[in-house]
Amino acid sequence: MLSARVLARRSVASAVFARRAAATGAVGAREKTKALREMLNSSDLAFLMEAHNGLSAKIVEETGFKGIWASGLSISAAMGVRDSNEASYTQVLEVLEFMSDATSVPILLDGDTGYGNFNNARRLIRKLEQRGIAGVCLEDKLFPKTNSLLEGSDIRQPLADVDEFCYKIRACKDTQSDPNFNVVARVEAFIAGWGLEEALKRAEAYRLAGADAILMHSKRGDPSEIEAFMTEWNNRHPVIIVPTKYYKTPTADFKSWGVSTVIWANHNMRACVAAMQETSRAIFEEQNLVSVEGKVAPVKEVFRLQGEAELREAEKKYLPQK
């Protein structure tokens, strides 16, 4: 049995931790999973903004977004590799750890196919929970994945067997330790060229298997596939959409169809690419910094985002003052 002194010490330590968490705005993993679950089930249309590292995640939260989409395309692009599972899941986990540490809002990972079969996927769940990630989105395609937006007659988008994917969902739900951890099933039927009937069949199977929400994907330039699905789906379970291709559709339409959550999926990464290309081109051609200095963030802003002020205060507290 623990002594009264040890118990008192632990009580004091817990109180100190709570005060520090409140002072710094720190949010525990279970608060994040609960927040994402409530977002998915809310009657209000919610939004997740893409981020791909700690810096972009912090910027997304500061902007006001209540949740973050950890995009597989964006994370792999930031690493300079293709979105074909060339980045290992442990490399992705390292990025996620920095993102989670830098923010207090929930993160939903674009988990591709779960990096293998049910066994790989359920191990991924354990690792995500350890890093305070609020949920994972798994797509019903084969490993290694093929990006859904690739174009060309030679691009194949083979789908996973429905029953096997259902068992993968069940394995993930059985593995999670936090009841509010979110497993989203991403239906790629439209991407693979199948019609509404297949999309509905898969979505319903994944709902019954225990998925907390359905992500219905489409790469058409108009929202006809999504609208048709939402009409037939009739609000039986939360639906997430990714309007990267049908971006001209008014957001009010999504709400009227009963969409739960909209993901702005890759725009911070694409904004970075455009800005870096333009800045690099200007400096290369002009061989000076005159034209770009006013267009880039001040170094002071970088220091602020890194939390430099907190370190200065900590040094005063924890380093000998001469």
Tab-separated table of N, CA and C in Angstrom, residues 102-228:
chain	number	residue	atom	x	y	z
A	102	ALA	N	2.350	20.621	-30.948
A	102	ALA	CA	2.263	22.051	-31.260
A	102	ALA	C	0.851	22.601	-31.167
A	103	THR	N	-0.147	21.734	-30.953
A	103	THR	CA	-1.539	22.166	-31.036
A	103	THR	C	-2.386	21.611	-29.901
A	104	SER	N	-3.578	22.169	-29.769
A	104	SER	CA	-4.524	21.679	-28.768
A	104	SER	C	-5.844	21.252	-29.392
A	105	VAL	N	-5.963	21.338	-30.716
A	105	VAL	CA	-7.194	20.908	-31.389
A	105	VAL	C	-7.009	19.500	-31.934
A	106	PRO	N	-8.113	18.783	-32.187
A	106	PRO	CA	-7.982	17.390	-32.655
A	106	PRO	C	-7.407	17.286	-34.056
A	107	ILE	N	-6.657	16.206	-34.271
A	107	ILE	CA	-6.056	15.898	-35.567
A	107	ILE	C	-6.649	14.601	-36.086
A	108	LEU	N	-7.117	14.634	-37.321
A	108	LEU	CA	-7.581	13.427	-38.009
A	108	LEU	C	-6.537	13.063	-39.046
A	109	LEU	N	-5.964	11.888	-38.909
A	109	LEU	CA	-4.917	11.452	-39.832
A	109	LEU	C	-5.511	10.830	-41.087
A	110	ASP	N	-4.976	11.228	-42.209
A	110	ASP	CA	-5.214	10.530	-43.471
A	110	ASP	C	-4.339	9.288	-43.438
A	111	GLY	N	-4.925	8.173	-43.000
A	111	GLY	CA	-4.149	6.960	-42.745
A	111	GLY	C	-4.051	6.006	-43.917
A	112	ASP	N	-4.395	6.485	-45.132
A	112	ASP	CA	-4.329	5.644	-46.332
A	112	ASP	C	-5.101	4.337	-46.092
A	113	THR	N	-4.474	3.208	-46.341
A	113	THR	CA	-5.153	1.921	-46.149
A	113	THR	C	-4.873	1.308	-44.779
A	114	GLY	N	-4.167	2.053	-43.931
A	114	GLY	CA	-3.759	1.495	-42.636
A	114	GLY	C	-2.414	0.814	-42.704
A	115	TYR	N	-1.704	1.025	-43.827
A	115	TYR	CA	-0.338	0.515	-44.031
A	115	TYR	C	-0.270	-1.004	-44.046
A	116	GLY	N	-1.318	-1.632	-44.543
A	116	GLY	CA	-1.299	-3.084	-44.644
A	116	GLY	C	-2.657	-3.674	-44.318
A	117	ASN	N	-2.655	-4.856	-43.711
A	117	ASN	CA	-3.923	-5.505	-43.392
A	117	ASN	C	-4.404	-5.091	-41.997
A	118	PHE	N	-5.334	-5.839	-41.433
A	118	PHE	CA	-5.925	-5.475	-40.140
A	118	PHE	C	-4.870	-5.365	-39.048
A	119	ASN	N	-3.833	-6.191	-39.117
A	119	ASN	CA	-2.828	-6.204	-38.057
A	119	ASN	C	-1.991	-4.929	-38.086
A	120	ASN	N	-1.606	-4.490	-39.288
A	120	ASN	CA	-0.886	-3.226	-39.403
A	120	ASN	C	-1.769	-2.067	-38.945
A	121	ALA	N	-3.043	-2.103	-39.330
A	121	ALA	CA	-3.962	-1.015	-39.004
A	121	ALA	C	-4.193	-0.909	-37.504
A	122	ARG	N	-4.358	-2.043	-36.827
A	122	ARG	CA	-4.634	-1.957	-35.396
A	122	ARG	C	-3.389	-1.524	-34.611
A	123	ARG	N	-2.200	-1.861	-35.115
A	123	ARG	CA	-0.988	-1.343	-34.474
A	123	ARG	C	-0.895	0.175	-34.670
A	124	LEU	N	-1.306	0.643	-35.855
A	124	LEU	CA	-1.331	2.083	-36.110
A	124	LEU	C	-2.230	2.787	-35.100
A	125	ILE	N	-3.382	2.198	-34.779
A	125	ILE	CA	-4.293	2.804	-33.812
A	125	ILE	C	-3.601	3.006	-32.474
A	126	ARG	N	-2.890	1.992	-32.017
A	126	ARG	CA	-2.196	2.112	-30.724
A	126	ARG	C	-1.178	3.238	-30.747
A	127	LYS	N	-0.445	3.347	-31.841
A	127	LYS	CA	0.593	4.371	-31.949
A	127	LYS	C	-0.004	5.774	-32.056
A	128	LEU	N	-1.147	5.888	-32.718
A	128	LEU	CA	-1.802	7.194	-32.821
A	128	LEU	C	-2.325	7.643	-31.459
A	129	GLU	N	-2.920	6.718	-30.710
A	129	GLU	CA	-3.414	7.071	-29.381
A	129	GLU	C	-2.270	7.514	-28.474
A	130	GLN	N	-1.128	6.875	-28.595
A	130	GLN	CA	0.027	7.251	-27.775
A	130	GLN	C	0.492	8.675	-28.060
A	131	ARG	N	0.199	9.187	-29.242
A	131	ARG	CA	0.648	10.525	-29.653
A	131	ARG	C	-0.458	11.570	-29.606
A	132	GLY	N	-1.585	11.196	-29.032
A	132	GLY	CA	-2.651	12.172	-28.854
A	132	GLY	C	-3.383	12.546	-30.131
A	133	ILE	N	-3.395	11.647	-31.126
A	133	ILE	CA	-4.123	11.886	-32.366
A	133	ILE	C	-5.579	11.459	-32.160
A	134	ALA	N	-6.508	12.266	-32.649
A	134	ALA	CA	-7.921	12.064	-32.319
A	134	ALA	C	-8.622	11.037	-33.190
A	135	GLY	N	-8.051	10.731	-34.350
A	135	GLY	CA	-8.718	9.775	-35.215
A	135	GLY	C	-7.915	9.480	-36.452
A	136	VAL	N	-8.377	8.464	-37.189
A	136	VAL	CA	-7.722	8.070	-38.427
A	136	VAL	C	-8.784	7.815	-39.487
A	137	CYS	N	-8.476	8.172	-40.710
A	137	CYS	CA	-9.339	7.886	-41.847
A	137	CYS	C	-8.674	6.806	-42.687
A	138	LEU	N	-9.369	5.699	-42.873
A	138	LEU	CA	-8.845	4.581	-43.638
A	138	LEU	C	-9.644	4.430	-44.925
A	139	GLU	N	-8.964	4.264	-46.046
A	139	GLU	CA	-9.641	4.150	-47.335
A	139	GLU	C	-9.698	2.698	-47.796
A	140	ASP	N	-10.758	2.371	-48.525
A	140	ASP	CA	-10.988	0.975	-48.935
A	140	ASP	C	-10.307	0.658	-50.273
A	141	LYS	N	-8.991	0.876	-50.292
A	141	LYS	CA	-8.170	0.507	-51.449
A	141	LYS	C	-7.076	-0.446	-50.984
A	142	LEU	N	-6.177	-0.784	-51.899
A	142	LEU	CA	-5.141	-1.759	-51.601
A	142	LEU	C	-3.815	-1.076	-51.292
A	143	PHE	N	-3.013	-1.744	-50.474
A	143	PHE	CA	-1.667	-1.256	-50.134
A	143	PHE	C	-0.664	-1.783	-51.168
A	144	PRO	N	0.247	-0.916	-51.665
A	144	PRO	CA	0.373	0.520	-51.430
A	144	PRO	C	-0.698	1.309	-52.170
A	145	LYS	N	-1.092	2.421	-51.573
A	145	LYS	CA	-2.219	3.179	-52.111
A	145	LYS	C	-1.821	3.950	-53.372
A	146	THR	N	-2.846	4.347	-54.115
A	146	THR	CA	-2.700	5.226	-55.268
A	146	THR	C	-3.500	6.479	-54.976
A	147	ASN	N	-2.881	7.646	-55.138
A	147	ASN	CA	-3.592	8.885	-54.832
A	147	ASN	C	-4.863	8.999	-55.664
A	148	SER	N	-5.929	9.418	-55.034
A	148	SER	CA	-7.247	9.428	-55.673
A	148	SER	C	-7.378	10.452	-56.786
A	149	LEU	N	-6.533	11.477	-56.788
A	149	LEU	CA	-6.683	12.551	-57.765
A	149	LEU	C	-5.774	12.392	-58.982
A	150	LEU	N	-4.984	11.319	-59.016
A	150	LEU	CA	-4.139	11.080	-60.191
A	150	LEU	C	-5.016	10.849	-61.415
A	151	GLU	N	-4.547	11.344	-62.565
A	151	GLU	CA	-5.310	11.224	-63.794
A	151	GLU	C	-4.515	10.446	-64.836
A	152	GLY	N	-5.222	9.820	-65.766
A	152	GLY	CA	-4.584	9.073	-66.840
A	152	GLY	C	-5.229	7.721	-67.023
A	153	SER	N	-5.242	7.261	-68.258
A	153	SER	CA	-5.872	5.975	-68.562
A	153	SER	C	-5.114	4.801	-67.956
A	154	ASP	N	-3.858	5.024	-67.586
A	154	ASP	CA	-3.053	3.946	-67.018
A	154	ASP	C	-3.142	3.888	-65.491
A	155	ILE	N	-3.897	4.800	-64.875
A	155	ILE	CA	-4.020	4.834	-63.413
A	155	ILE	C	-5.097	3.855	-62.968
A	156	ARG	N	-4.721	2.904	-62.128
A	156	ARG	CA	-5.667	1.932	-61.599
A	156	ARG	C	-5.970	2.248	-60.138
A	157	GLN	N	-7.233	2.094	-59.763
A	157	GLN	CA	-7.662	2.352	-58.401
A	157	GLN	C	-8.390	1.114	-57.859
A	158	PRO	N	-7.674	0.000	-57.673
A	158	PRO	CA	-8.338	-1.224	-57.193
A	158	PRO	C	-8.868	-1.060	-55.769
A	159	LEU	N	-10.068	-1.558	-55.552
A	159	LEU	CA	-10.702	-1.445	-54.241
A	159	LEU	C	-10.490	-2.707	-53.413
A	160	ALA	N	-10.515	-2.520	-52.107
A	160	ALA	CA	-10.404	-3.648	-51.190
A	160	ALA	C	-11.711	-4.432	-51.187
A	161	ASP	N	-11.619	-5.698	-50.829
A	161	ASP	CA	-12.806	-6.510	-50.624
A	161	ASP	C	-13.617	-5.920	-49.474
A	162	VAL	N	-14.919	-5.813	-49.652
A	162	VAL	CA	-15.767	-5.173	-48.648
A	162	VAL	C	-15.669	-5.876	-47.302
A	163	ASP	N	-15.772	-7.189	-47.292
A	163	ASP	CA	-15.732	-7.920	-46.027
A	163	ASP	C	-14.395	-7.741	-45.319
A	164	GLU	N	-13.318	-7.809	-46.089
A	164	GLU	CA	-11.993	-7.650	-45.477
A	164	GLU	C	-11.846	-6.260	-44.865
A	165	PHE	N	-12.346	-5.240	-45.558
A	165	PHE	CA	-12.235	-3.884	-45.027
A	165	PHE	C	-13.097	-3.721	-43.780
A	166	CYS	N	-14.240	-4.365	-43.756
A	166	CYS	CA	-15.089	-4.325	-42.562
A	166	CYS	C	-14.367	-4.930	-41.361
A	167	TYR	N	-13.685	-6.041	-41.582
A	167	TYR	CA	-12.923	-6.648	-40.486
A	167	TYR	C	-11.779	-5.738	-40.042
A	168	LYS	N	-11.201	-5.007	-40.970
A	168	LYS	CA	-10.139	-4.057	-40.605
A	168	LYS	C	-10.710	-2.968	-39.702
A	169	ILE	N	-11.889	-2.463	-40.040
A	169	ILE	CA	-12.539	-1.456	-39.200
A	169	ILE	C	-12.794	-2.023	-37.807
A	170	ARG	N	-13.326	-3.242	-37.740
A	170	ARG	CA	-13.627	-3.862	-36.445
A	170	ARG	C	-12.366	-4.070	-35.622
A	171	ALA	N	-11.288	-4.467	-36.283
A	171	ALA	CA	-10.022	-4.657	-35.571
A	171	ALA	C	-9.545	-3.352	-34.954
A	172	CYS	N	-9.711	-2.252	-35.697
A	172	CYS	CA	-9.292	-0.944	-35.183
A	172	CYS	C	-10.163	-0.517	-34.003
A	173	LYS	N	-11.471	-0.715	-34.127
A	173	LYS	CA	-12.370	-0.325	-33.045
A	173	LYS	C	-12.161	-1.183	-31.809
A	174	ASP	N	-11.835	-2.451	-32.001
A	174	ASP	CA	-11.573	-3.333	-30.866
A	174	ASP	C	-10.257	-2.987	-30.181
A	175	THR	N	-9.343	-2.375	-30.916
A	175	THR	CA	-8.004	-2.097	-30.392
A	175	THR	C	-7.945	-0.795	-29.610
A	176	GLN	N	-8.712	0.200	-30.018
A	176	GLN	CA	-8.596	1.508	-29.375
A	176	GLN	C	-8.908	1.408	-27.887
A	177	SER	N	-8.141	2.161	-27.087
A	177	SER	CA	-8.360	2.180	-25.645
A	177	SER	C	-9.282	3.316	-25.233
A	178	ASP	N	-9.319	4.358	-26.018
A	178	ASP	CA	-10.194	5.501	-25.768
A	178	ASP	C	-11.482	5.302	-26.557
A	179	PRO	N	-12.624	5.217	-25.882
A	179	PRO	CA	-13.876	4.967	-26.609
A	179	PRO	C	-14.231	6.061	-27.608
A	180	ASN	N	-13.654	7.249	-27.440
A	180	ASN	CA	-13.948	8.353	-28.354
A	180	ASN	C	-12.948	8.480	-29.498
A	181	PHE	N	-11.961	7.588	-29.557
A	181	PHE	CA	-11.063	7.622	-30.715
A	181	PHE	C	-11.894	7.343	-31.968
A	182	ASN	N	-11.614	8.084	-33.038
A	182	ASN	CA	-12.471	8.060	-34.216
A	182	ASN	C	-11.843	7.313	-35.383
A	183	VAL	N	-12.576	6.350	-35.907
A	183	VAL	CA	-12.170	5.621	-37.111
A	183	VAL	C	-13.155	5.984	-38.228
A	184	VAL	N	-12.644	6.662	-39.237
A	184	VAL	CA	-13.456	7.105	-40.368
A	184	VAL	C	-13.179	6.186	-41.553
A	185	ALA	N	-14.237	5.715	-42.185
A	185	ALA	CA	-14.109	4.843	-43.359
A	185	ALA	C	-14.275	5.678	-44.627
A	186	ARG	N	-13.256	5.665	-45.439
A	186	ARG	CA	-13.263	6.446	-46.677
A	186	ARG	C	-13.651	5.545	-47.849
A	187	VAL	N	-14.743	5.900	-48.518
A	187	VAL	CA	-15.270	5.114	-49.623
A	187	VAL	C	-14.729	5.658	-50.949
A	188	GLU	N	-14.046	4.792	-51.701
A	188	GLU	CA	-13.407	5.197	-52.954
A	188	GLU	C	-14.146	4.670	-54.185
A	189	ALA	N	-15.396	4.300	-54.031
A	189	ALA	CA	-16.151	3.718	-55.144
A	189	ALA	C	-16.251	4.673	-56.332
A	190	PHE	N	-16.560	5.926	-56.076
A	190	PHE	CA	-16.643	6.904	-57.170
A	190	PHE	C	-15.276	7.120	-57.816
A	191	ILE	N	-14.231	7.154	-57.002
A	191	ILE	CA	-12.876	7.352	-57.524
A	191	ILE	C	-12.491	6.213	-58.457
A	192	ALA	N	-12.906	5.005	-58.126
A	192	ALA	CA	-12.548	3.820	-58.910
A	192	ALA	C	-13.463	3.612	-60.116
A	193	GLY	N	-14.426	4.508	-60.300
A	193	GLY	CA	-15.286	4.412	-61.471
A	193	GLY	C	-16.566	3.642	-61.260
A	194	TRP	N	-16.864	3.271	-60.019
A	194	TRP	CA	-18.117	2.588	-59.722
A	194	TRP	C	-19.210	3.631	-59.519
A	195	GLY	N	-20.432	3.185	-59.472
A	195	GLY	CA	-21.550	4.101	-59.367
A	195	GLY	C	-22.094	4.250	-57.968
A	196	LEU	N	-23.256	4.878	-57.885
A	196	LEU	CA	-23.893	5.184	-56.614
A	196	LEU	C	-24.246	3.932	-55.825
A	197	GLU	N	-24.707	2.901	-56.495
A	197	GLU	CA	-25.108	1.682	-55.791
A	197	GLU	C	-23.946	1.081	-55.019
A	198	GLU	N	-22.770	1.028	-55.643
A	198	GLU	CA	-21.591	0.480	-54.960
A	198	GLU	C	-21.168	1.372	-53.811
A	199	ALA	N	-21.235	2.681	-54.016
A	199	ALA	CA	-20.872	3.611	-52.951
A	199	ALA	C	-21.784	3.441	-51.742
A	200	LEU	N	-23.059	3.315	-51.970
A	200	LEU	CA	-24.013	3.130	-50.881
A	200	LEU	C	-23.804	1.794	-50.180
A	201	LYS	N	-23.565	0.751	-50.963
A	201	LYS	CA	-23.352	-0.580	-50.380
A	201	LYS	C	-22.144	-0.579	-49.457
A	202	ARG	N	-21.058	0.004	-49.913
A	202	ARG	CA	-19.845	0.034	-49.099
A	202	ARG	C	-20.024	0.913	-47.862
A	203	ALA	N	-20.610	2.062	-48.029
A	203	ALA	CA	-20.796	2.966	-46.891
A	203	ALA	C	-21.635	2.313	-45.800
A	204	GLU	N	-22.708	1.643	-46.199
A	204	GLU	CA	-23.571	0.982	-45.215
A	204	GLU	C	-22.842	-0.165	-44.519
A	205	ALA	N	-22.070	-0.921	-45.266
A	205	ALA	CA	-21.308	-2.017	-44.664
A	205	ALA	C	-20.312	-1.478	-43.645
A	206	TYR	N	-19.659	-0.389	-43.965
A	206	TYR	CA	-18.655	0.176	-43.063
A	206	TYR	C	-19.319	0.805	-41.838
A	207	ARG	N	-20.496	1.382	-42.017
A	207	ARG	CA	-21.247	1.900	-40.867
A	207	ARG	C	-21.573	0.771	-39.903
A	208	LEU	N	-22.060	-0.323	-40.436
A	208	LEU	CA	-22.431	-1.457	-39.594
A	208	LEU	C	-21.212	-2.112	-38.948
A	209	ALA	N	-20.051	-1.974	-39.588
A	209	ALA	CA	-18.821	-2.546	-39.025
A	209	ALA	C	-18.278	-1.725	-37.867
A	210	GLY	N	-18.804	-0.505	-37.690
A	210	GLY	CA	-18.401	0.292	-36.538
A	210	GLY	C	-17.707	1.596	-36.845
A	211	ALA	N	-17.590	1.967	-38.121
A	211	ALA	CA	-16.953	3.240	-38.453
A	211	ALA	C	-17.720	4.393	-37.821
A	212	ASP	N	-16.998	5.390	-37.325
A	212	ASP	CA	-17.624	6.528	-36.653
A	212	ASP	C	-18.145	7.565	-37.629
A	213	ALA	N	-17.673	7.520	-38.861
A	213	ALA	CA	-18.153	8.414	-39.913
A	213	ALA	C	-17.731	7.827	-41.252
A	214	ILE	N	-18.363	8.312	-42.300
A	214	ILE	CA	-18.039	7.908	-43.663
A	214	ILE	C	-17.461	9.102	-44.406
A	215	LEU	N	-16.326	8.911	-45.045
A	215	LEU	CA	-15.802	9.932	-45.951
A	215	LEU	C	-16.123	9.485	-47.371
A	216	MET	N	-16.943	10.259	-48.055
A	216	MET	CA	-17.322	9.927	-49.418
A	216	MET	C	-16.523	10.819	-50.364
A	217	HIS	N	-15.717	10.172	-51.212
A	217	HIS	CA	-14.779	10.907	-52.053
A	217	HIS	C	-15.246	10.927	-53.505
A	218	SER	N	-14.945	12.034	-54.184
A	218	SER	CA	-15.246	12.175	-55.604
A	218	SER	C	-14.236	13.115	-56.231
A	219	LYS	N	-13.839	12.833	-57.466
A	219	LYS	CA	-12.906	13.718	-58.156
A	219	LYS	C	-13.539	14.401	-59.361
A	220	ARG	N	-14.854	14.378	-59.421
A	220	ARG	CA	-15.545	15.117	-60.467
A	220	ARG	C	-15.438	16.615	-60.201
A	221	GLY	N	-15.524	17.402	-61.259
A	221	GLY	CA	-15.491	18.852	-61.116
A	221	GLY	C	-16.804	19.431	-60.655
A	222	ASP	N	-17.823	18.607	-60.572
A	222	ASP	CA	-19.113	19.033	-60.043
A	222	ASP	C	-19.494	18.080	-58.910
A	223	PRO	N	-20.434	18.506	-58.071
A	223	PRO	CA	-20.744	17.697	-56.881
A	223	PRO	C	-21.860	16.676	-57.084
A	224	SER	N	-22.152	16.314	-58.318
A	224	SER	CA	-23.318	15.466	-58.581
A	224	SER	C	-23.242	14.127	-57.867
A	225	GLU	N	-22.063	13.507	-57.820
A	225	GLU	CA	-21.950	12.216	-57.143
A	225	GLU	C	-22.220	12.359	-55.648
A	226	ILE	N	-21.668	13.396	-55.040
A	226	ILE	CA	-21.845	13.613	-53.605
A	226	ILE	C	-23.296	13.945	-53.290
A	227	GLU	N	-23.896	14.804	-54.084
A	227	GLU	CA	-25.293	15.166	-53.837
A	227	GLU	C	-26.198	13.940	-53.952
A	228	ALA	N	-25.967	13.108	-54.971
A	228	ALA	CA	-26.780	11.904	-55.150
A	228	ALA	C	-26.607	10.957	-53.956
